[in-house]
Structure formats: C-alpha cells, structure tokens
Amino acid sequence: MPILVTLKTPVAALGREVLVFTRDLGRVFLFFARGSLLIFQPPFQFDKIRQHIFFIGMKSVFVICLTAGFTGMVLGLQGYYALVKYGSTAALGSAVALSLVREMGPVLTAIMIIARAGSAMAAEIGIMRITEQIDALKTMDINPLRYLISPRIAAALVCFPLLTAIFDVVGLFGGYLSGSALLGVNPAFYFSRAQSSVETSDIIGGFIKAIVFAVVTVTICCYQGYYTHTRAEFGAKGVSISTTSAVVISCVLVLVTDYVLTTFLL
Amino acid sequence: MTGSPLIQLQDVVKTLGVNRVLDGINLSIHRGEITAIIGKSGSGKSVLLKHIIGLLEPDGGAILFEGRTTSAMSAPEKRALKQKFSYVFQDTALFDFLTVLENVALPLVERRGAVPAEIHRRVREKLNQLDLYDVDYKYPSQLSGGMKKRVALARALVTDPEIVLFDEPTTGLDPIRKNAVHSMISDYQRRFGFTGVVVSHEIPDIFFIAQRVAMIDAGRIRFEGTPDDIQRASDREVRNFIEGLESPRDDLTGIVSQSIGQQHLRQEMSRLQRHQIPFSIVLMSMDNLEDIDRIAGHMASQTVFKLFADHVIQNSYLTDTCFRYAINKILVVLPDTDEAQARSFCLKISRTMRHSALFDSFDTVREVCYSVSAGVVQVQPDSGLEDLIAAAESGQTIFYECRK
C-alpha cells in the first residue's frame, strides 16, 4: 500500500492543480462573458463608459507617445546598423513600419496600458471589495459586474485599438527621427517603403491583436481585483498581491496570446 | 407583535472556513418592529444580518419572507424583494470615488425610470433630515466618522425601504451623536413604519428603541424577548453579558444606568417595608422631543435632553437616584421624601429651568414650544415596582412649559 500512496501523491497533486486551474479558467471566462453581455443591458451606461475611456485612453496618450517615440527611434537605429551592412538602408522604412504595425505597436501599447490603467483597475476594485463597497452595491440591487466591470470592458475595447494606432504612427516618426534625421536615410525612401510594405491585412492583424489584448488585460485586471477577498491574505496585503498578479499575469498572457495570434495571422 | 412574522430564520447554518458561525439560528422578525441583535464580538451577528439581506446564502436551513422561502423565489421576485431592503454597513461602505451627493443618489439613479428632478428632491430631503449641510460635493474621505455614518444612513433611507438592517450603526460615535442616531432610527421607524434589525453593542441604550431583543451566542439564539424580558432574564450567560457591557452610567446624561437605578429603587422599597421610611418617585418626561427632532434635528434634541438631565441632577441631593428610564424619560428616586416634598422638588427644577432656558445655544430651536411633565408617586409598602411606574406615568402633569 505505501508504494501506491507514494505513486498516487504526485498524481493527485497534479490532478488537484489541473482541477483548480480549469475551475479558475472557467470562472475568468464566465466573468468576462457576463461582464461583456451586461454592456448591452439597457439603460446603457454611456457616461460611465466615457469616464473610463478618458481614464484608460486619454490619460495614457502621453505615455504611449513617449514609449512609441523611443521604440521607433531605437528600431530606426538598430535597423539602420543591421541594414547598412548589406547596403540596403532604403528598406529601413518597411522594417520599422512592419515591426511596429504587426508586433511592437499592439504588444507595447497593451503592456503600457497594463502598467498604467490595469494596475489601477485591480487596486481600485480590490479596495472596493475589502471595504464592502461591492457588497453595498449588491444590497442596493445594483449588479456589481454591470456597474464596475462592463464599462471598463467597453472602454478598453475602444481604447486599445486607438492607442495602438497612435503608437504605430508616433513610432514611425521616431524611426524617421533616428534613421533619416540623424543617420541620413533619405526620408522619401523611408516613408514610401513604409507605405508600400504595410498591407491592410497587417493593420487589421494589429487591430485584432489590440482587441484581444484589451479583452485579456481588462478581464484579468478586473478579475484579480474583484476576487481579492478570496485570497489567503487579507486587507491591504491582499490588494497589493491582487495588483501584482494582475500586472504579471496579464503581461505574460499578452505575450503568449501574441505568439498564438501571430501564428494564425501570418 | 401581531400576525405571522415578516422574516423568519429556520435552523440557519453557516460555516465560514473552519468556523461554524451560525449553528441553527431560529429567529422571527415582525413587521413594524425594531429587533435588536446583541451578542459577543465574533458571535455571528453581522453574518446573520448578511443572510437576511441575501449577501450570504445559508449552508442549511431556510430564510422565509412573509412565509415564503427566499431560495425558492424566481429571479424577478428576488429582485423585487431586494428593493424592499436597505443595509447600513458597520464601516459605512460609502463609495469613496463618489461625492456625498452621488453616494446618496446612487440607489435611486441606478433604478429604472428615475427622474433626475425627483431624485434630487429626495436626496436633498434626506440630507437635510440628517443635518448634512454643505457636504454635497465632499468625498467620504473628507468627512468625520460621525458624518460618514449619517451619510450612510441617508443612503440607506433614501429609497424609503420597508426593512432596514443596521450593522452597529453607532460604533465609534460620541454619546450625543450615538443617542441622536438611536433617536433617529426610532423616530424614522415610527414615521415611515419600516421594520428594523439593529446589530448593536449599545446596552442599555438599544433597549430604549427596540421592541424585541435577540441575544446570539455560539451561533445560536440564546434569548429572544422584549427588552424588559431580557433585563429580567435569569439565564446566567445573558445576565453576565448584559451586565458586562452595561456601563454604570448613561453615556449621554451621566446619570446612573437603568439597572443600578432599579437596584436603588428595590433597596428603597425594602427600607420602606422594613423600617417604614417613606420615599417617592418622580417620572419626568420631555414630551415633545420628537418635534425638536423634526425641527432642529436629532443632535439638537439629544443635547436639549442632556441639558434637561443636568437641571435634574443639579437639583437633586446626593442620596437621590436619577436614571434614564426611556429615551425621553428620567426617573428620580427620592428617599425620605413624601409626595409634597417631591412636588416641591419638581417646582424647584421648573424654577431653575425658567432662569436658564434649555435652548439658548440653539437658534433653530427657539421657536419650538416644549414641555416637561412629571408624575409624582409616594410609594406604599404594598405596591409593586411595575405598578408604581405605571401610576407615575398615568399621573403625569405638565409642570414646566416654554412657549416662545
């Protein structure tokens, strides 16, 4: 019998982990499904969605521009020194544009929004949970998912693609700044190659990624905050761990889904 | 207590983690009454309250509303039921990202078919009733603890609920505010006729406003009855709990607590029976405390009552015992005093009150007329304590009146 027990223990532990993981996955999916369906329940919450668009979108514009500018510049710089070896610096425009539109734009935008707005969402909802504000909503017959989560999902779906577009454009100019203005690539070549190499499918692919990242980010961040009370840690510690896991999990998931999506889109 | 109970808890069991917090709770809550739930910290009072409103589901047993099991109700029925309830949280649970005005308006705004002008009117009305002026655009973190409590009360009452659940509504408030909240609960309950369930540690103050008291201990109801019943209960556990919590002095007025007062009354009674030493009792009540509530607010009325108690204390001797008998009543036990002397004692109070009006510090209350009545009884050796107080109550005449 002891041999069986020894054999069973790791299997049982693995089984338990798998079950917990599957259960959590199901929970996260239901959380998102309910939250997004409730967006369409009248009366529509235009005002709240507008406020969240302002918070997630408008307030992120500066940081997105800054990141995009430097990302474009470093791409221009690296691209130039890579291409100059083969004497094809004229292709810098397409190199910068394609890497921005297909990959860097959606991924870095998502990661910047996670850092700025995602962490704030998890912390805000987490604090509402531990101070019984979510229970207070329930006692007033207000659906907390509809009141707190739905407007955030709607706002993220609007903001992510728009911010990605801004990232792409600013990044392109960043590449121009380092590639053409500093290192002397002909600006006409830079922009014409950028324009000719980027296809509509690349742009659509980038937007699809942005939308998927929006769903992943907002769901994970809100979920972590919303279920703060189920953690082993209580109070402020619970909120801090929720915020940390919201940021870490959503960043990792953005990179994982990026790989999966890229294999389908290419 | 008439008819079948509004809410009934039958053998409600709840386990949180490894603790069996509720272990077969049986409790009835009757329409139009205030039920106080008392018990040690961590005995499951708040958990019980959360079961009543449906924030927690019982592991076993049933919760019945008007005789129907709530778990068997359809979703629309549950919604309709929920709209009849309001809940005042222990830590207020105000939305920290909304202003006071938005907080109080939220339950109305989120209901379908809400008209902005009507919402504004109702919110204004509630804020004014709770003495909340010039705080409309402040955030909860900018308010004092007492103000937050009042905002939370305003938010709970703005929907004109049928049932209001209060989770320790007075914890952390000063004596005047605490009494003001109690008088507010009791006043609103009389005015709007809601059913109240109050979890409280305020003993004996809570007995003044509750019609029924339930004591919870180790996850079960240890005692259920009227406030008088529980104060006379012989159960050792109940006695220890009440006596342990009861402060020897009334928080608001500083006079001795009711149980000590009753004890003195019994001592005088036995002195009378053994040694024929006469004594009298005077029951004084401020008759229109409720009018002051309505005109000047609950804080003002409680302050006025405190000032009135000060007059009584100033005019009584060291050997006299004054205690708060009800929310607006003071009972004075005067040893070695016959009825005529007791009347002159009342006269003396009315004279000092005439010299210093109670309302000098309140501009808003100056217009109110108020009166104090007193019932004087010289105690006979064969009279029972209850009869005595009933006689004093029936024989009350106005001995001081102020009209401005």
XYZ file of C-alpha atoms in Angstrom:
670
model
C 0.000 0.000 0.000
C 2.704 2.567 0.846
C 4.044 2.182 -2.678
C 0.623 3.031 -4.082
C 0.378 6.053 -1.819
C 3.808 7.246 -2.913
C 2.799 6.820 -6.511
C -0.576 8.412 -6.010
C 0.568 11.544 -4.180
C 2.235 13.398 -7.076
C -0.544 12.323 -9.440
C -3.187 13.500 -7.013
C -1.352 16.798 -6.559
C -1.126 17.259 -10.292
C -4.801 16.404 -10.660
C -5.715 18.907 -7.991
C -3.682 21.632 -9.658
C -5.293 20.887 -13.018
C -8.748 20.978 -11.487
C -8.080 24.292 -9.738
C -6.628 25.731 -12.933
C -9.600 24.572 -15.014
C -12.039 25.925 -12.463
C -10.292 29.306 -12.407
C -10.207 29.411 -16.181
C -13.928 28.760 -16.279
C -14.512 31.462 -13.697
C -12.473 34.006 -15.628
C -14.351 33.192 -18.810
C -17.751 33.497 -17.117
C -16.634 36.745 -15.501
C -15.759 38.179 -18.908
C -18.848 36.751 -20.625
C -21.222 38.187 -18.021
C -19.385 41.488 -17.908
C -19.447 41.949 -21.668
C -23.065 40.863 -22.112
C -24.158 43.344 -19.462
C -22.725 46.181 -21.590
C -25.801 45.814 -23.763
C -28.346 45.770 -20.935
C -30.408 48.960 -21.061
C -30.222 51.635 -19.813
C -26.795 51.976 -21.433
C -24.088 53.371 -19.230
C -22.710 55.906 -21.709
C -21.487 58.260 -19.048
C -19.528 55.631 -17.163
C -18.023 54.255 -20.393
C -16.980 57.800 -21.319
C -15.297 58.264 -17.942
C -13.365 55.026 -18.321
C -12.373 55.873 -21.895
C -10.966 59.093 -20.510
C -9.083 57.199 -17.791
C -7.790 54.255 -19.850
C -7.410 56.102 -23.157
C -6.977 59.832 -22.869
C -4.729 59.707 -19.820
C -2.497 57.092 -21.493
C -1.864 59.124 -24.645
C 1.224 60.874 -23.315
C 2.922 57.757 -22.018
C 2.030 55.865 -25.216
C 3.532 58.667 -27.365
C 6.676 58.696 -25.264
C 7.120 54.922 -25.441
C 6.250 54.850 -29.133
C 8.698 57.654 -29.945
C 11.624 55.925 -28.284
C 10.663 52.478 -29.576
C 10.553 53.872 -33.137
C 13.871 55.625 -32.616
C 15.608 52.519 -31.338
C 14.126 50.470 -34.170
C 15.434 53.032 -36.638
C 18.833 52.932 -35.002
C 19.134 49.146 -34.805
C 17.574 48.688 -38.238
C 19.955 51.131 -39.819
C 23.079 49.407 -38.468
C 21.747 45.997 -39.455
C 20.781 47.095 -42.970
C 23.838 49.234 -43.646
C 25.954 46.043 -43.703
C 24.005 44.889 -46.744
C 23.765 48.342 -48.256
C 20.004 48.300 -48.123
C 19.259 51.165 -45.744
C 16.419 52.201 -48.042
C 14.456 49.266 -46.597
C 14.559 50.880 -43.147
C 11.051 52.312 -43.609
C 9.485 48.915 -44.211
C 11.452 47.279 -41.381
C 10.325 49.878 -38.861
C 6.735 50.060 -40.120
C 6.170 46.297 -40.260
C 7.649 45.559 -36.847
C 5.606 48.388 -35.363
C 2.288 47.589 -37.003
C 2.483 43.836 -36.615
C 4.178 43.394 -33.250
C 5.574 46.277 -31.279
C 2.524 48.523 -31.556
C -0.131 46.200 -30.105
C 2.179 44.490 -27.584
C 3.877 47.549 -26.131
C 0.615 49.505 -26.081
C -1.018 46.687 -24.115
C 1.885 46.475 -21.688
C 1.913 50.229 -21.132
C -1.840 50.270 -20.514
C -1.500 47.355 -18.092
C 1.147 49.291 -16.205
C -0.868 52.491 -16.115
C -4.542 51.546 -16.093
C -4.635 47.789 -15.434
C -2.871 48.034 -12.100
C -5.137 50.917 -11.107
C -8.239 48.881 -12.036
C -7.139 45.898 -9.948
C -6.284 48.094 -6.959
C -9.470 50.176 -7.172
C -11.790 47.189 -7.445
C -9.785 45.327 -4.796
C -10.177 48.174 -2.324
C -13.880 48.372 -3.107
C -14.098 44.675 -2.314
C -12.300 44.796 1.035
C -14.193 47.892 2.182
C -17.527 46.160 1.413
C -18.403 48.660 -1.322
C -19.160 45.778 -3.696
C -21.456 44.245 -1.072
C -23.062 47.659 -0.686
C -23.836 47.662 -4.422
C -25.461 44.249 -4.073
C -27.617 45.414 -1.160
C -28.862 48.270 -3.355
C -29.803 45.759 -6.037
C -27.098 47.109 -8.344
C -25.285 44.379 -10.261
C -21.598 44.983 -9.442
C -20.494 43.331 -12.685
C -22.653 45.680 -14.695
C -21.737 48.736 -12.652
C -17.980 48.144 -12.328
C -16.800 45.708 -14.978
C -18.939 46.267 -18.089
C -17.982 49.939 -18.610
C -14.319 49.038 -18.207
C -14.552 46.257 -20.811
C -16.354 48.566 -23.239
C -13.840 51.355 -22.672
C -10.858 49.028 -23.115
C -12.283 47.695 -26.394
C -12.457 51.273 -27.663
C -9.106 52.449 -26.300
C -6.722 49.614 -27.137
C -7.027 49.803 -30.968
C -6.965 53.625 -30.942
C -3.897 53.789 -28.717
C -2.234 51.108 -30.855
C -2.848 53.281 -33.925
C -1.304 56.272 -32.157
C 1.651 54.094 -31.117
C 2.205 52.952 -34.701
C 2.166 56.464 -36.159
C 4.346 58.043 -33.471
C 6.761 55.091 -33.674
C 7.067 55.556 -37.418
C 8.068 59.167 -36.872
C 10.509 58.037 -34.157
C 12.157 55.751 -36.709
C 12.297 58.665 -39.120
C 13.973 60.809 -36.467
C 16.809 58.403 -35.784
C 17.038 56.800 -39.271
C 16.616 59.809 -41.532
C 17.218 62.943 -39.491
C 20.213 61.580 -37.562
C 21.699 58.838 -39.730
C 20.809 60.240 -43.127
C 18.466 57.716 -44.775
C 16.512 59.506 -47.487
C 13.142 60.498 -45.924
C 11.326 59.916 -49.204
C 12.605 56.335 -49.326
C 11.808 55.839 -45.647
C 8.161 56.857 -45.946
C 7.474 55.375 -49.373
C 8.901 51.978 -48.323
C 6.919 52.173 -45.100
C 3.746 52.873 -47.040
C 4.270 50.245 -49.724
C 5.282 47.415 -47.403
C 2.410 47.681 -44.927
C -0.674 45.882 -46.229
C -4.217 46.350 -44.978
C -4.054 42.823 -43.576
C -1.126 43.871 -41.363
C -3.097 46.775 -39.968
C -6.184 44.623 -39.427
C -3.982 41.976 -37.796
C -2.569 44.616 -35.471
C -6.057 45.750 -34.517
C -7.213 42.183 -33.929
C -4.303 41.763 -31.556
C -5.173 45.038 -29.833
C -8.755 43.895 -29.288
C -7.702 40.501 -27.948
C -5.180 42.166 -25.631
C -7.907 44.523 -24.433
C -10.093 41.553 -23.503
C -7.221 39.707 -21.803
C -5.972 42.732 -19.897
C -9.252 44.119 -18.641
C -10.588 40.686 -17.705
C -7.512 39.652 -15.745
C -7.074 43.002 -14.007
C -10.736 43.336 -13.004
C -10.949 39.658 -12.030
C -7.937 39.875 -9.735
C -9.376 42.928 -8.011
C -12.919 41.574 -7.836
C -11.889 38.342 -6.115
C -9.371 39.914 -3.735
C -11.410 38.648 -0.768
C -10.892 35.009 -1.750
C -7.136 35.266 -1.222
C -5.332 33.874 1.777
C -4.031 37.383 2.521
C -6.423 40.000 3.844
C -6.786 43.735 3.613
C -4.105 45.926 2.075
C -1.801 42.944 1.595
C -4.493 41.147 -0.386
C -4.986 44.203 -2.602
C -1.248 44.545 -3.204
C -0.957 40.888 -4.211
C -4.017 41.207 -6.458
C -2.474 44.208 -8.186
C 0.857 42.467 -8.647
C -0.703 39.311 -10.033
C -2.989 41.364 -12.287
C 0.029 43.060 -13.863
C 2.226 39.955 -14.076
C -0.466 37.582 -15.355
C -1.836 39.995 -17.939
C 1.663 40.897 -19.236
C 2.568 37.237 -19.616
C -0.766 36.420 -21.219
C -0.381 39.321 -23.670
C 2.951 37.880 -24.825
C 1.583 34.329 -25.005
C -1.531 35.298 -26.950
C 0.627 37.482 -29.178
C 2.610 34.403 -30.211
C -0.545 32.340 -30.753
C -2.241 35.087 -32.751
C 0.848 35.712 -34.864
C 0.962 32.051 -35.917
C -2.630 32.356 -37.119
C -2.290 35.765 -38.740
C 0.910 35.167 -40.689
C -46.411 41.543 17.975
C -49.261 40.711 15.668
C -49.773 38.177 12.916
C -47.186 35.993 11.317
C -43.577 37.155 11.241
C -42.272 39.165 8.287
C -38.939 37.377 8.188
C -38.263 34.008 9.675
C -34.976 32.205 10.011
C -35.300 28.468 10.456
C -32.325 26.398 11.575
C -29.936 28.565 9.586
C -26.455 27.063 9.482
C -23.363 28.689 8.019
C -19.751 27.594 8.074
C -17.074 30.068 7.036
C -13.698 28.386 6.581
C -13.448 26.022 9.514
C -15.742 28.004 11.831
C -19.379 27.116 12.201
C -20.524 30.718 12.590
C -24.257 30.060 12.637
C -25.312 26.798 14.213
C -29.051 26.539 13.783
C -30.446 30.034 14.165
C -34.186 30.354 14.707
C -35.437 33.905 14.742
C -38.596 35.771 13.838
C -38.692 39.395 12.809
C -42.051 41.098 12.956
C -43.358 43.835 10.717
C -43.039 47.378 12.020
C -40.826 46.453 14.947
C -37.215 47.126 15.742
C -35.408 43.931 16.589
C -32.047 44.326 18.286
C -29.485 41.581 17.892
C -26.918 41.578 20.649
C -24.072 39.227 21.406
C -20.348 38.998 21.917
C -17.943 40.117 19.198
C -17.464 37.374 16.653
C -20.662 35.589 17.668
C -22.023 35.839 14.130
C -24.268 38.894 14.367
C -23.072 40.527 11.135
C -23.108 37.172 9.343
C -26.712 36.730 10.439
C -27.603 40.168 9.081
C -25.915 39.359 5.760
C -28.045 36.222 5.492
C -31.216 38.235 5.956
C -30.396 40.521 3.024
C -29.030 37.694 0.871
C -25.346 38.695 0.752
C -24.609 35.244 2.140
C -26.508 32.046 1.444
C -27.086 29.604 4.298
C -25.451 26.163 4.135
C -28.509 24.684 5.770
C -31.932 25.792 6.964
C -34.216 28.350 5.370
C -34.988 32.045 5.373
C -38.641 32.851 4.907
C -40.053 36.184 3.833
C -43.775 36.512 4.503
C -43.872 32.746 4.821
C -42.113 32.027 1.506
C -38.655 30.525 1.270
C -36.369 33.069 -0.355
C -34.181 30.443 -2.040
C -37.240 29.126 -3.925
C -38.129 32.554 -5.347
C -37.649 33.388 -9.034
C -35.036 35.952 -10.087
C -37.571 38.826 -10.597
C -39.140 38.036 -7.216
C -35.716 38.132 -5.578
C -35.024 41.495 -7.199
C -38.338 42.881 -6.020
C -37.601 41.586 -2.539
C -34.134 43.107 -2.501
C -35.565 46.509 -3.352
C -37.506 46.440 -0.101
C -34.289 46.179 1.900
C -31.603 48.617 2.903
C -28.410 47.868 4.729
C -26.267 50.167 6.827
C -22.750 48.761 6.977
C -20.597 48.802 10.092
C -17.804 50.691 8.299
C -20.312 52.723 6.231
C -19.088 51.210 2.883
C -19.572 54.579 1.182
C -18.273 54.737 -2.379
C -15.012 56.603 -1.984
C -14.879 57.698 -5.614
C -18.275 59.404 -5.445
C -19.254 62.629 -3.681
C -21.739 62.636 -0.811
C -24.497 63.721 -3.173
C -23.688 60.972 -5.677
C -23.421 58.382 -2.921
C -26.862 59.133 -1.551
C -28.373 59.402 -5.033
C -26.853 56.164 -6.353
C -29.566 53.709 -5.232
C -32.158 55.907 -6.987
C -30.057 56.702 -10.073
C -29.461 53.027 -10.791
C -33.154 52.187 -10.654
C -35.043 52.215 -13.891
C -37.358 55.084 -14.656
C -35.656 57.505 -12.307
C -36.456 61.189 -12.891
C -33.445 63.447 -12.135
C -35.500 66.224 -10.543
C -37.312 63.771 -8.281
C -34.023 62.103 -7.312
C -32.532 65.480 -6.460
C -35.509 66.390 -4.310
C -35.435 63.131 -2.347
C -31.664 63.251 -1.840
C -31.852 66.871 -0.625
C -34.669 65.985 1.734
C -32.750 63.069 3.284
C -29.527 65.076 3.628
C -31.402 67.878 5.367
C -33.207 65.474 7.678
C -29.847 64.106 8.764
C -28.295 67.532 9.351
C -25.912 67.170 6.435
C -25.348 70.654 5.111
C -22.519 71.936 2.866
C -21.069 68.487 2.279
C -22.724 67.724 -1.082
C -19.533 67.848 -3.087
C -17.185 66.418 -0.494
C -15.804 62.908 -0.757
C -16.283 60.406 2.089
C -12.573 60.590 2.990
C -13.029 64.306 3.730
C -15.757 63.678 6.320
C -15.571 62.867 10.015
C -16.625 59.441 11.284
C -19.979 60.705 12.547
C -20.779 62.440 9.290
C -19.937 59.298 7.315
C -22.372 57.346 9.478
C -25.081 59.878 8.726
C -24.346 59.819 5.000
C -24.574 56.016 5.123
C -27.930 56.323 6.909
C -29.138 58.825 4.323
C -28.126 56.441 1.543
C -29.969 53.583 3.229
C -33.144 55.570 3.856
C -33.340 57.441 0.550
C -35.166 54.568 -1.145
C -37.848 54.535 1.589
C -37.169 50.881 2.338
C -39.559 48.548 4.127
C -36.815 46.788 6.033
C -33.610 48.411 7.205
C -30.735 46.370 8.582
C -28.246 48.271 10.725
C -24.861 46.726 11.442
C -23.573 48.515 14.540
C -24.741 51.950 13.435
C -23.300 53.803 16.425
C -19.844 52.280 16.899
C -17.236 55.000 17.288
C -19.667 57.878 17.807
C -19.690 60.273 20.755
C -22.579 59.969 23.258
C -24.690 62.784 21.786
C -24.313 61.510 18.220
C -24.896 57.940 19.350
C -28.135 58.895 21.033
C -29.016 61.039 18.045
C -28.628 58.021 15.738
C -30.750 55.896 18.063
C -33.446 58.519 18.301
C -33.288 58.917 14.531
C -33.757 55.178 13.960
C -36.645 55.079 16.372
C -38.178 58.293 15.022
C -37.969 57.166 11.389
C -39.279 53.785 12.317
C -42.356 55.408 13.846
C -42.743 57.844 10.958
C -42.144 55.551 7.998
C -43.062 52.331 9.715
C -40.148 50.310 8.463
C -39.038 47.109 10.071
C -35.626 47.459 11.627
C -32.984 44.951 12.596
C -30.151 46.510 14.576
C -26.962 44.716 15.488
C -25.624 46.615 18.457
C -23.321 46.654 21.432
C -25.007 49.668 22.965
C -26.521 48.261 26.095
C -28.794 49.526 27.597
C -29.369 52.333 25.048
C -30.565 49.912 22.393
C -33.303 48.660 24.751
C -34.926 52.120 24.618
C -35.627 51.842 20.914
C -36.065 48.107 20.309
C -39.330 46.265 20.693
C -37.624 42.884 20.612
C -34.156 41.743 21.551
C -32.386 38.577 20.496
C -29.106 37.527 22.007
C -26.893 35.336 19.874
C -24.246 33.157 21.458
C -22.071 30.459 19.890
C -24.061 30.555 16.675
C -27.460 30.099 18.318
C -30.152 32.380 19.654
C -29.646 32.280 23.389
C -32.513 34.573 24.282
C -35.381 36.225 22.465
C -37.908 38.552 24.012
C -38.785 42.134 24.842
C -36.165 44.491 26.311
C -37.881 44.144 29.709
C -37.721 40.353 29.458
C -34.019 40.308 28.744
C -33.250 42.700 31.571
C -35.067 40.384 33.942
C -33.706 37.186 32.382
C -32.386 34.615 34.822
C -30.052 32.912 32.316
C -26.578 33.402 33.745
C -24.927 33.812 30.336
C -27.413 36.520 29.339
C -27.049 38.324 32.656
C -23.251 38.240 32.525
C -23.270 39.584 29.014
C -25.658 42.429 29.706
C -24.077 43.410 32.995
C -20.606 43.192 31.499
C -21.440 45.552 28.683
C -23.702 47.877 30.556
C -21.824 50.945 31.616
C -22.642 52.085 35.195
C -23.571 55.492 33.813
C -25.754 56.617 30.957
C -23.418 57.893 28.240
C -25.464 60.918 27.284
C -26.600 62.316 30.589
C -24.000 60.984 33.005
C -26.690 59.717 35.398
C -26.629 56.133 36.635
C -27.705 53.304 34.362
C -31.122 51.754 34.477
C -30.042 48.562 36.203
C -28.300 50.456 39.012
C -31.325 52.755 39.261
C -33.684 49.789 39.524
C -31.443 48.326 42.199
C -31.666 51.542 44.268
C -35.413 51.502 43.792
C -35.576 47.974 45.195
C -33.349 48.954 48.129
C -35.631 51.880 48.979
C -38.608 49.564 48.721
C -37.144 47.181 51.270
C -36.211 50.099 53.561
C -39.816 51.213 53.378
C -41.135 47.726 54.072
C -38.753 47.044 56.979
C -38.353 50.406 58.615
C -41.321 52.378 57.268
C -39.032 55.021 55.796
C -41.127 56.789 53.152
C -39.876 57.551 49.687
C -41.279 58.961 46.464
C -40.573 58.587 42.824
C -40.844 61.220 40.124
C -41.080 60.242 36.477
C -40.183 63.177 34.246
C -40.567 63.159 30.510
C -39.725 65.673 27.844
C -42.924 65.402 25.911
C -42.146 66.826 22.536
C -38.642 65.658 21.935
C -39.881 64.399 18.572
C -40.935 67.895 17.491
C -37.448 69.118 18.284
C -36.095 66.195 16.247
C -38.115 67.283 13.287
C -37.463 70.991 13.516
C -33.887 71.146 14.693
C -32.517 67.669 14.156
C -31.698 64.716 16.351
C -28.445 66.201 17.597
C -30.265 69.230 18.958
C -32.932 67.137 20.661
C -30.339 64.949 22.361
C -28.376 67.993 23.503
C -31.559 69.521 24.901
C -32.307 66.291 26.747
C -28.807 66.285 28.175
C -29.286 69.879 29.386
C -32.577 68.910 30.954
C -30.870 65.999 32.736
C -28.258 68.451 34.034
C -31.056 70.530 35.625
C -32.461 67.467 37.315
C -29.030 66.429 38.617
C -28.278 69.927 39.906
C -31.493 69.974 41.943
C -31.218 66.521 43.416
C -29.372 65.528 46.594
C -26.509 63.062 46.733
C -28.812 60.432 48.202
C -31.333 60.783 45.362
C -31.032 58.476 42.388
C -31.798 59.606 38.851
C -31.763 57.174 35.954
C -32.812 57.209 32.344
C -35.997 55.213 32.125
C -36.712 55.649 28.412
C -35.324 57.638 25.541
C -37.079 60.794 26.782
C -37.737 59.913 30.425
C -35.838 60.252 33.656
C -36.928 58.547 36.843
C -35.879 60.076 40.141
C -35.987 58.122 43.392
C -36.224 60.458 46.363
C -35.528 58.726 49.720
C -37.091 60.107 52.903
C -39.458 62.202 50.848
C -43.238 62.405 50.884
C -45.415 63.470 47.991
C -45.499 67.165 48.946
C -41.727 67.317 49.177
C -41.440 65.548 45.856
C -43.721 68.157 44.303
C -41.608 70.949 45.659
C -38.583 69.189 44.138
C -40.317 69.415 40.747
C -41.113 73.039 41.366
C -37.505 73.753 42.131
C -36.456 72.238 38.809
C -39.035 74.217 36.900
C -37.774 77.376 38.571
C -34.140 76.798 37.599
C -35.219 75.908 34.093
C -37.084 79.164 33.803
C -33.913 81.036 34.703
C -31.793 79.327 32.103
C -33.688 78.244 29.058
C -32.548 74.961 27.587
C -32.459 76.210 24.071
C -30.195 79.209 24.403
C -27.485 77.540 22.391
C -29.812 76.650 19.524
C -31.158 79.387 17.310
C -33.232 76.948 15.314
C -34.974 75.523 18.371
C -36.025 78.818 19.893
C -39.336 78.770 18.106
C -40.307 75.374 19.464
C -42.577 75.070 22.403
C -41.675 72.238 24.700
C -42.946 70.879 27.926
C -41.796 68.603 30.682
C -44.300 66.566 32.591
C -43.803 64.816 35.843
C -45.727 62.123 37.657
C -45.170 62.018 41.410
C -45.999 58.972 43.484
C -45.384 58.398 47.136
C -44.654 54.717 47.372
C -46.802 52.463 49.531
C -45.244 49.380 51.152
C -47.524 47.010 49.267
C -47.101 48.424 45.760
C -45.217 46.510 43.082
C -42.454 48.210 41.094
C -44.285 47.993 37.776
C -47.499 49.387 39.249
C -45.521 52.235 40.725
C -44.074 53.305 37.418
C -47.418 52.843 35.694
C -49.042 55.040 38.373
C -46.359 57.678 37.907
C -46.861 57.561 34.176
C -50.633 57.910 34.381
C -50.465 60.719 36.904
C -48.170 62.880 34.823
C -48.969 66.536 34.595
C -47.106 69.251 32.770
C -45.002 71.079 35.319
C -42.916 73.155 33.007
C -43.815 74.623 29.689
C -41.979 77.010 27.483
C -43.576 78.825 24.605
C -41.693 81.366 22.604
